[in-house]
CSV table of C-alpha atoms in Angstrom, one decimal:
chain,number,residue,atom,x,y,z
A,1,MET,CA,187.1,47.2,91.7
A,2,VAL,CA,183.6,48.3,90.9
A,3,SER,CA,184.1,51.7,92.7
A,4,LYS,CA,187.0,52.3,90.3
A,5,VAL,CA,185.0,51.5,87.2
A,6,PHE,CA,181.9,53.6,88.3
A,7,LEU,CA,184.2,56.7,89.0
A,8,LEU,CA,185.8,56.3,85.7
A,9,THR,CA,182.6,56.3,83.7
A,10,LEU,CA,181.5,59.2,85.6
A,11,VAL,CA,184.5,61.5,84.8
A,12,ILE,CA,184.1,60.3,81.1
A,13,ALA,CA,180.4,61.6,81.1
A,14,VAL,CA,181.4,64.9,82.6
A,15,ILE,CA,184.3,65.1,79.8
A,16,VAL,CA,181.7,64.4,77.2
A,17,ALA,CA,179.4,67.2,78.6
A,18,LEU,CA,181.6,70.1,79.1
A,19,PRO,CA,181.8,71.3,75.4
A,20,GLY,CA,178.1,71.8,75.4
A,21,CYS,CA,178.4,74.1,78.0
A,22,ASN,CA,179.7,76.8,75.8
A,23,GLU,CA,176.5,76.7,73.6
A,24,LYS,CA,173.7,79.3,74.6
A,25,ILE,CA,169.8,78.1,74.6
A,26,LYS,CA,168.0,80.3,72.9
A,27,PRO,CA,164.5,80.7,74.4
A,28,GLY,CA,161.3,79.9,72.2
A,29,ARG,CA,157.8,81.0,72.3
A,30,THR,CA,154.8,78.9,71.2
A,31,GLU,CA,151.7,80.8,70.0
A,32,ILE,CA,148.4,79.6,70.8
A,33,LYS,CA,145.9,79.7,67.9
A,34,ARG,CA,142.5,80.5,69.0
A,35,THR,CA,139.1,79.9,67.6
A,36,LYS,CA,137.5,83.2,66.4
A,37,VAL,CA,133.8,83.3,67.2
A,38,THR,CA,131.5,86.0,66.0
A,39,GLY,CA,127.8,87.1,67.2
A,40,ILE,CA,128.6,87.1,70.9
A,41,THR,CA,127.0,89.7,73.3
A,42,ALA,CA,128.2,89.9,76.8
A,43,GLU,CA,126.7,91.5,80.0
A,44,ILE,CA,128.6,93.0,82.6
A,45,VAL,CA,127.5,91.4,85.9
A,46,SER,CA,126.6,93.6,88.7
A,47,PRO,CA,125.0,93.1,92.3
A,48,SER,CA,121.2,93.6,92.4
A,49,THR,CA,118.9,94.2,95.3
A,50,VAL,CA,116.2,91.7,95.5
A,51,ASP,CA,113.5,90.8,98.0
A,52,GLU,CA,114.5,87.9,100.8
A,53,TYR,CA,111.8,85.4,101.5
A,54,TYR,CA,110.9,83.3,104.2
A,55,GLU,CA,109.6,80.0,102.6
A,56,THR,CA,107.4,77.2,104.1
A,57,ALA,CA,104.6,75.1,103.0
A,58,GLY,CA,101.3,74.5,104.1
A,59,THR,CA,97.6,73.1,102.8
A,60,VAL,CA,94.9,74.9,100.9
A,61,THR,CA,91.8,75.2,102.9
A,62,ALA,CA,88.2,76.2,101.7
A,63,GLY,CA,87.4,79.7,103.3
A,64,ASN,CA,84.0,78.3,104.4
A,65,ILE,CA,83.3,74.6,104.7
A,66,SER,CA,79.5,74.0,105.4
A,67,LEU,CA,78.4,70.6,107.2
A,68,ILE,CA,74.7,70.4,106.2
A,69,SER,CA,72.3,68.7,108.7
A,70,SER,CA,68.8,68.7,109.4
A,71,ARG,CA,67.0,70.4,112.1
A,72,ILE,CA,64.0,67.9,112.5
A,73,MET,CA,63.9,64.0,112.0
A,74,GLY,CA,62.3,63.1,108.7
A,75,THR,CA,62.6,60.6,105.8
A,76,VAL,CA,64.7,62.0,102.9
A,77,LYS,CA,61.9,62.2,100.0
A,78,SER,CA,64.3,63.7,97.3
A,79,LEU,CA,67.9,64.2,96.8
A,80,ASN,CA,68.9,66.8,94.2
A,81,VAL,CA,72.6,66.6,94.2
A,82,GLU,CA,75.7,64.4,94.0
A,83,GLU,CA,79.2,64.5,95.0
A,84,GLY,CA,81.1,67.1,93.0
A,85,ASP,CA,77.9,69.1,91.9
A,86,HIS,CA,78.3,72.8,91.8
A,87,VAL,CA,75.4,74.5,94.0
A,88,GLU,CA,74.1,78.2,94.3
A,89,LYS,CA,73.4,79.9,97.6
A,90,GLY,CA,69.8,79.1,98.2
A,91,GLY,CA,69.6,76.3,96.0
A,92,LEU,CA,67.5,73.2,97.0
A,93,LEU,CA,69.8,70.3,98.2
A,94,LEU,CA,67.0,67.7,99.6
A,95,MET,CA,63.4,67.4,100.6
A,96,LEU,CA,62.3,65.8,103.9
A,97,ASP,CA,58.9,64.0,104.1
A,98,HIS,CA,56.7,67.1,105.4
A,99,ARG,CA,53.0,65.8,105.4
A,100,ASP,CA,52.7,65.9,109.0
A,101,MET,CA,54.1,69.5,109.1
A,102,THR,CA,51.8,70.6,106.5
A,103,GLN,CA,48.6,69.4,108.7
A,104,LYS,CA,50.4,71.4,111.3
A,105,VAL,CA,50.5,74.6,109.4
A,106,ARG,CA,47.1,74.0,108.4
A,107,ALA,CA,45.8,73.7,112.0
A,108,ALA,CA,47.7,76.6,113.0
A,109,ASP,CA,46.2,78.9,110.2
A,110,GLU,CA,42.5,77.9,111.3
A,111,ALA,CA,43.4,78.5,114.9
A,112,TYR,CA,44.6,82.0,113.9
A,113,ASN,CA,41.6,82.8,111.8
A,114,GLU,CA,39.4,81.6,114.8
A,115,ALA,CA,41.5,84.0,117.2
A,116,LEU,CA,40.7,86.8,114.8
A,117,LYS,CA,37.2,86.2,114.8
A,118,ALA,CA,37.3,86.1,118.6
A,119,LEU,CA,39.1,89.3,118.6
A,120,GLU,CA,36.5,90.8,116.4
A,121,ALA,CA,33.7,89.8,118.7
A,122,ALA,CA,35.3,91.0,121.9
A,123,ARG,CA,35.9,94.4,120.2
A,124,ALA,CA,32.2,94.6,119.2
A,125,ASN,CA,31.1,93.7,122.6
A,126,ALA,CA,33.5,96.3,124.2
A,127,ARG,CA,32.1,99.1,121.9
A,128,LEU,CA,28.5,98.1,122.8
A,129,ALA,CA,29.6,98.2,126.8
A,130,ARG,CA,31.1,101.8,126.4
A,131,VAL,CA,27.9,103.1,124.7
A,132,THR,CA,25.8,101.6,127.3
A,133,TYR,CA,28.1,102.9,130.1
A,134,GLU,CA,27.5,106.4,128.5
A,135,ARG,CA,23.8,106.1,128.4
A,136,TYR,CA,23.5,105.0,132.2
A,137,LYS,CA,25.9,107.6,133.1
A,138,ASN,CA,23.6,110.4,131.5
A,139,LEU,CA,20.4,108.7,133.5
A,140,HIS,CA,22.6,108.7,136.6
A,141,GLU,CA,23.2,112.4,136.3
A,142,GLN,CA,19.5,113.0,135.8
A,143,LYS,CA,18.8,111.1,139.1
A,144,ALA,CA,16.9,108.3,137.0
A,145,LEU,CA,19.3,105.7,138.0
A,146,THR,CA,21.0,104.5,141.2
A,147,GLY,CA,24.7,104.5,141.7
A,148,GLN,CA,24.6,100.6,142.3
A,149,GLU,CA,23.1,100.1,138.7
A,150,LEU,CA,25.8,102.5,137.2
A,151,ASP,CA,28.5,100.6,139.0
A,152,GLN,CA,27.3,97.4,137.4
A,153,ILE,CA,27.3,99.0,133.9
A,154,GLU,CA,30.8,100.3,134.5
A,155,THR,CA,32.0,96.8,135.5
A,156,LYS,CA,30.5,95.3,132.4
A,157,ARG,CA,32.4,98.0,130.4
A,158,ASN,CA,35.8,97.1,132.0
A,159,VAL,CA,35.4,93.6,131.7
A,160,ALA,CA,34.6,93.9,127.8
A,161,GLU,CA,37.8,95.9,127.6
A,162,LEU,CA,39.8,93.2,129.3
A,163,GLU,CA,38.1,90.7,127.0
A,164,VAL,CA,39.4,92.6,124.1
A,165,GLU,CA,42.9,92.6,125.6
A,166,ARG,CA,42.7,88.9,126.3
A,167,ALA,CA,41.4,88.3,122.6
A,168,GLU,CA,44.4,90.2,121.1
A,169,ALA,CA,47.0,88.1,123.4
A,170,VAL,CA,45.2,84.8,121.7
A,171,VAL,CA,45.6,86.1,118.2
A,172,LYS,CA,49.6,86.9,119.1
A,173,ARG,CA,49.9,83.4,120.6
A,174,ALA,CA,47.9,81.9,117.5
A,175,GLN,CA,49.9,84.0,115.1
A,176,ALA,CA,53.3,82.8,116.8
A,177,ALA,CA,52.1,79.1,116.8
A,178,LYS,CA,51.3,79.4,112.8
A,179,ALA,CA,54.7,81.1,112.2
A,180,GLU,CA,56.5,78.2,114.4
A,181,ALA,CA,54.7,75.6,112.2
A,182,GLU,CA,55.8,77.3,109.0
A,183,VAL,CA,59.2,77.4,110.0
A,184,TYR,CA,59.3,73.7,110.8
A,185,LEU,CA,57.7,73.0,107.4
A,186,ASP,CA,60.5,75.1,106.0
A,187,PHE,CA,63.0,72.8,107.8
A,188,ALA,CA,62.1,70.0,105.3
A,189,ARG,CA,63.4,71.9,102.6
A,190,ILE,CA,67.3,72.1,102.9
A,191,ALA,CA,69.0,74.7,100.9
A,192,SER,CA,72.5,75.5,100.4
A,193,PRO,CA,74.0,78.1,102.6
A,194,VAL,CA,76.7,79.1,100.1
A,195,THR,CA,77.6,78.9,96.5
A,196,GLY,CA,80.2,76.1,96.2
A,197,VAL,CA,80.8,72.3,95.3
A,198,VAL,CA,79.3,69.3,97.2
A,199,THR,CA,82.3,67.5,98.6
A,200,GLN,CA,80.7,64.8,100.5
A,201,LYS,CA,77.3,63.2,100.5
A,202,ASN,CA,76.3,61.0,103.8
A,203,ILE,CA,72.6,60.0,102.8
A,204,ASP,CA,70.4,58.8,100.2
A,205,ALA,CA,66.8,59.2,99.3
A,206,GLY,CA,64.7,57.2,101.4
A,207,SER,CA,67.0,57.5,104.3
A,208,MET,CA,66.0,58.7,107.8
A,209,ALA,CA,67.5,62.2,108.6
A,210,SER,CA,68.4,62.9,112.2
A,211,PRO,CA,68.7,66.1,113.7
A,212,GLY,CA,72.3,67.3,114.0
A,213,ALA,CA,73.7,64.4,111.7
A,214,PRO,CA,75.7,65.5,108.9
A,215,LEU,CA,74.0,64.9,105.6
A,216,LEU,CA,76.4,66.7,103.1
A,217,THR,CA,79.4,68.8,103.1
A,218,ILE,CA,79.8,71.9,100.9
A,219,GLU,CA,82.7,73.9,100.3
A,220,ASP,CA,82.8,77.5,99.4
A,221,THR,CA,84.6,78.1,96.3
A,222,SER,CA,84.6,81.8,96.4
A,223,SER,CA,88.0,82.2,98.3
A,224,TYR,CA,90.5,79.9,100.0
A,225,ARG,CA,93.4,80.2,102.4
A,226,ILE,CA,96.4,78.7,103.6
A,227,ASP,CA,97.5,78.2,107.3
A,228,ILE,CA,101.1,78.3,107.6
A,229,ASN,CA,103.4,78.3,110.8
A,230,VAL,CA,106.1,81.1,110.8
A,231,ASP,CA,109.3,81.0,112.9
A,232,GLU,CA,108.8,83.2,115.8
A,233,ARG,CA,111.8,85.8,114.8
A,234,LEU,CA,109.6,87.0,112.3
A,235,ALA,CA,106.6,87.9,114.8
A,236,GLY,CA,107.5,91.6,114.0
A,237,THR,CA,107.9,91.3,110.5
A,238,VAL,CA,105.0,89.6,109.0
A,239,SER,CA,101.7,91.7,109.0
A,240,ALA,CA,98.1,91.7,107.7
A,241,GLY,CA,98.1,93.0,103.8
A,242,MET,CA,101.6,91.6,102.8
A,243,ARG,CA,102.0,89.5,99.7
A,244,ALA,CA,102.7,86.0,99.5
A,245,ASP,CA,103.8,84.0,96.6
A,246,VAL,CA,102.2,80.6,96.4
A,247,TYR,CA,103.0,77.5,94.0
A,248,LEU,CA,100.7,74.7,93.9
A,249,ASN,CA,102.7,71.4,93.0
A,250,ALA,CA,99.5,69.3,92.0
A,251,VAL,CA,98.3,71.8,89.4
A,252,ASP,CA,101.8,73.4,88.6
A,253,ARG,CA,100.2,77.0,89.1
A,254,LYS,CA,101.7,80.1,90.8
A,255,LEU,CA,99.3,82.5,92.6
A,256,GLU,CA,99.8,85.6,94.3
A,257,GLY,CA,97.9,85.6,98.1
A,258,ARG,CA,97.7,88.2,100.7
A,259,VAL,CA,98.1,87.8,104.4
A,260,GLU,CA,94.7,87.9,105.9
A,261,GLU,CA,95.4,87.4,109.5
A,262,VAL,CA,98.4,87.1,111.8
A,263,VAL,CA,97.5,85.0,115.2
A,264,PRO,CA,99.8,86.7,117.6
A,265,SER,CA,100.3,83.9,120.2
A,266,VAL,CA,103.4,81.6,119.9
A,267,ASP,CA,103.2,77.8,119.8
A,268,PRO,CA,105.8,77.1,122.7
A,269,MET,CA,106.5,73.7,121.2
A,270,SER,CA,107.4,74.6,117.7
A,271,ARG,CA,108.2,78.2,118.4
A,272,THR,CA,106.0,79.5,115.4
A,273,PHE,CA,103.0,81.8,115.2
A,274,MET,CA,100.0,81.0,112.6
A,275,VAL,CA,99.8,83.2,109.4
A,276,LYS,CA,96.5,82.8,107.4
A,277,ILE,CA,96.8,83.6,103.6
A,278,LYS,CA,93.8,84.5,101.4
A,279,LEU,CA,93.9,83.0,97.9
A,280,LYS,CA,91.5,83.3,95.0
A,281,GLY,CA,91.7,81.8,91.5
A,282,GLU,CA,90.2,79.1,89.6
A,283,GLY,CA,90.9,75.4,90.0
A,284,LEU,CA,91.6,75.6,93.7
A,285,LYS,CA,90.7,72.8,95.9
A,286,ASN,CA,90.7,72.0,99.6
A,287,GLY,CA,93.6,70.0,100.6
A,288,LEU,CA,96.1,70.9,97.9
A,289,TYR,CA,99.7,71.1,99.1
A,290,ALA,CA,101.1,74.5,98.6
A,291,ARG,CA,104.7,76.1,98.8
A,292,VAL,CA,104.9,79.6,100.2
A,293,ALA,CA,107.2,82.5,100.3
A,294,ILE,CA,106.6,85.9,101.9
A,295,PRO,CA,109.1,88.8,101.4
A,296,VAL,CA,110.6,89.8,104.7
A,297,GLY,CA,113.6,91.9,103.7
A,298,LYS,CA,116.1,92.7,101.0
A,299,ARG,CA,119.4,91.4,100.1
A,300,GLU,CA,122.3,91.7,97.3
A,301,VAL,CA,122.7,88.9,94.8
A,302,LEU,CA,124.7,88.4,91.5
A,303,LEU,CA,122.3,87.5,88.8
A,304,VAL,CA,122.5,86.4,85.3
A,305,PRO,CA,120.1,85.5,82.7
A,306,GLY,CA,118.8,82.0,82.7
A,307,ARG,CA,119.8,81.8,78.8
A,308,ALA,CA,123.5,82.3,79.9
A,309,VAL,CA,123.6,79.2,81.9
A,310,THR,CA,124.6,76.1,80.4
A,311,GLU,CA,124.9,72.4,81.6
A,312,ARG,CA,127.7,70.0,80.7
A,313,GLY,CA,127.1,66.8,82.3
A,314,GLN,CA,126.7,67.2,86.1
A,315,LEU,CA,128.5,70.7,85.8
A,316,THR,CA,126.9,73.9,85.6
A,317,GLY,CA,128.7,77.2,84.1
A,318,VAL,CA,128.6,80.1,82.0
A,319,TYR,CA,130.9,81.4,79.5
A,320,THR,CA,132.9,84.4,80.5
A,321,VAL,CA,134.9,86.9,78.5
A,322,ASP,CA,138.2,88.6,79.7
A,323,GLU,CA,139.6,92.0,78.8
A,324,GLN,CA,141.6,90.2,75.7
A,325,SER,CA,138.2,89.0,74.3
A,326,VAL,CA,139.0,85.5,75.5
A,327,ILE,CA,136.1,83.1,76.2
A,328,SER,CA,136.2,80.7,79.0
A,329,TYR,CA,133.8,78.3,80.5
A,330,THR,CA,133.4,79.0,84.1
A,331,LEU,CA,131.7,76.8,86.7
A,332,ILE,CA,129.2,78.4,89.0
A,333,ARG,CA,127.0,77.2,91.7
A,334,THR,CA,123.2,78.6,91.2
A,335,GLY,CA,120.7,79.5,93.7
A,336,LYS,CA,117.1,80.7,93.2
A,337,SER,CA,115.4,81.8,90.0
A,338,PHE,CA,114.1,85.6,90.0
A,339,GLY,CA,112.0,85.8,86.9
A,340,ASP,CA,114.2,84.9,83.8
A,341,LYS,CA,117.3,85.2,85.9
A,342,VAL,CA,119.5,83.0,88.1
A,343,GLU,CA,121.3,83.9,91.2
A,344,VAL,CA,124.8,82.9,91.1
A,345,LEU,CA,126.1,82.0,94.5
A,346,SER,CA,129.9,81.2,93.5
A,347,GLY,CA,132.2,81.4,90.5
A,348,LEU,CA,131.5,84.9,89.4
A,349,GLU,CA,132.7,88.3,90.6
A,350,PRO,CA,131.0,91.6,90.3
A,351,GLY,CA,132.4,93.2,87.1
A,352,ASP,CA,132.8,89.8,85.1
A,353,SER,CA,131.4,89.9,81.6
A,354,VAL,CA,129.1,86.7,80.8
A,355,VAL,CA,128.2,85.7,77.5
A,356,ILE,CA,124.1,86.1,77.2
A,357,GLU,CA,123.8,86.1,73.3
A,358,GLY,CA,125.4,83.5,71.0
A,359,VAL,CA,126.1,81.1,74.0
A,360,GLY,CA,125.7,78.2,71.5
A,361,ARG,CA,128.4,79.2,69.5
A,362,ALA,CA,130.8,80.2,72.4
A,363,LYS,CA,133.8,78.1,72.6
A,364,ASP,CA,136.3,77.5,75.7
A,365,GLY,CA,139.6,79.3,74.9
A,366,GLY,CA,138.0,81.1,71.8
A,367,ILE,CA,138.3,84.7,71.0
A,368,ALA,CA,135.2,87.0,70.5
A,369,VAL,CA,135.3,89.0,67.3
A,370,ASP,CA,133.4,92.3,67.2
A,371,LEU,CA,132.3,91.7,70.7
A,372,LYS,CA,129.4,93.4,72.0
A,373,THR,CA,129.2,94.3,75.9
A,374,VAL,CA,125.9,95.6,77.5
A,375,SER,CA,125.2,96.4,81.3
A,376,GLU,CA,122.9,94.7,83.4
A,377,THR,CA,119.3,96.1,83.0
A,378,ALA,CA,117.6,96.9,86.1
A,379,GLY,CA,114.0,95.6,87.1
A,380,GLU,CA,111.8,94.2,89.5
A,381,ASP,CA,113.0,90.8,90.5
A,382,ARG,CA,110.9,88.3,92.3
A,383,PRO,CA,111.6,84.7,93.1
A,384,GLY,CA,110.1,81.5,91.5
A,385,LEU,CA,109.3,79.0,94.1
């Protein structure tokens, strides 16, 4: 009974629908109303050749770190510097008690003067011995003097000459002893070997300084360097004189360094070799963390001006313009920065037009009126770390 009712209902529905089959459905067209946008300038994206960089990190090290110590034992009489003080090369750092060494210099000076007097006396005696020998020699030739007597006078002359040589040697020893005493006296005056900054002080006035014990640490501020470890595959690429871009996070500064030295040996554990980069600039300090980028080749990338990139929440994109001047918001994935330009890793193709002026007025789905299109300008691009 149910089946018959269902079939009857289906037949009635078909009969009702049949008359409508003779009517034609006219296709309709919905026109999209687009917002007109003026003041838009677009740039045609094309591949650019940029430097490819090897990036790593290192620590800033002073080119010269001097550990100041004493050559002699003595009490610190005066200390002229504190940690953080700037010192000039040759400037007095501290003075040791030198009273005993002053007396030694005085004694050595007196001994030297006595040696000079003894030398003068020996020379005078030698002159007299030579004159006496000549006189006796003449008498011997006149047969007025025996040969034995002449031999005695000649021996005295020779001894006098030897005494002069001995006196001269004594003078040299006395002069050396005097110079040695003066050197030891100078050891009491400890001066800075470099121009730099005192970074550590290990002694105070009144303390006893021992030979070899570090008293002060001074960093040479004229030059700094960064030691970095570079992958072994770049052993034939990195060489002395190459440019290196250095960024210091702590002071938010970017500097240009130069590869000063490349250590040829490779560490078998890390498979890297050491590269030393020379740095110059104000505000550098030993121990600063640095990021380093060294150019090792060339590669092609798509670049767009940084002002063209916009953020929508967590999304990054640019406004593009098609051949019908229709504006679209296109999502992109960005890479490194090259000056005022940004690398586009995905989302754009060469030949796409990107809005670079009037970005704030651009509307997704709008139409650009009086659109201006320019080609990308070539220039030297360098990465920002």
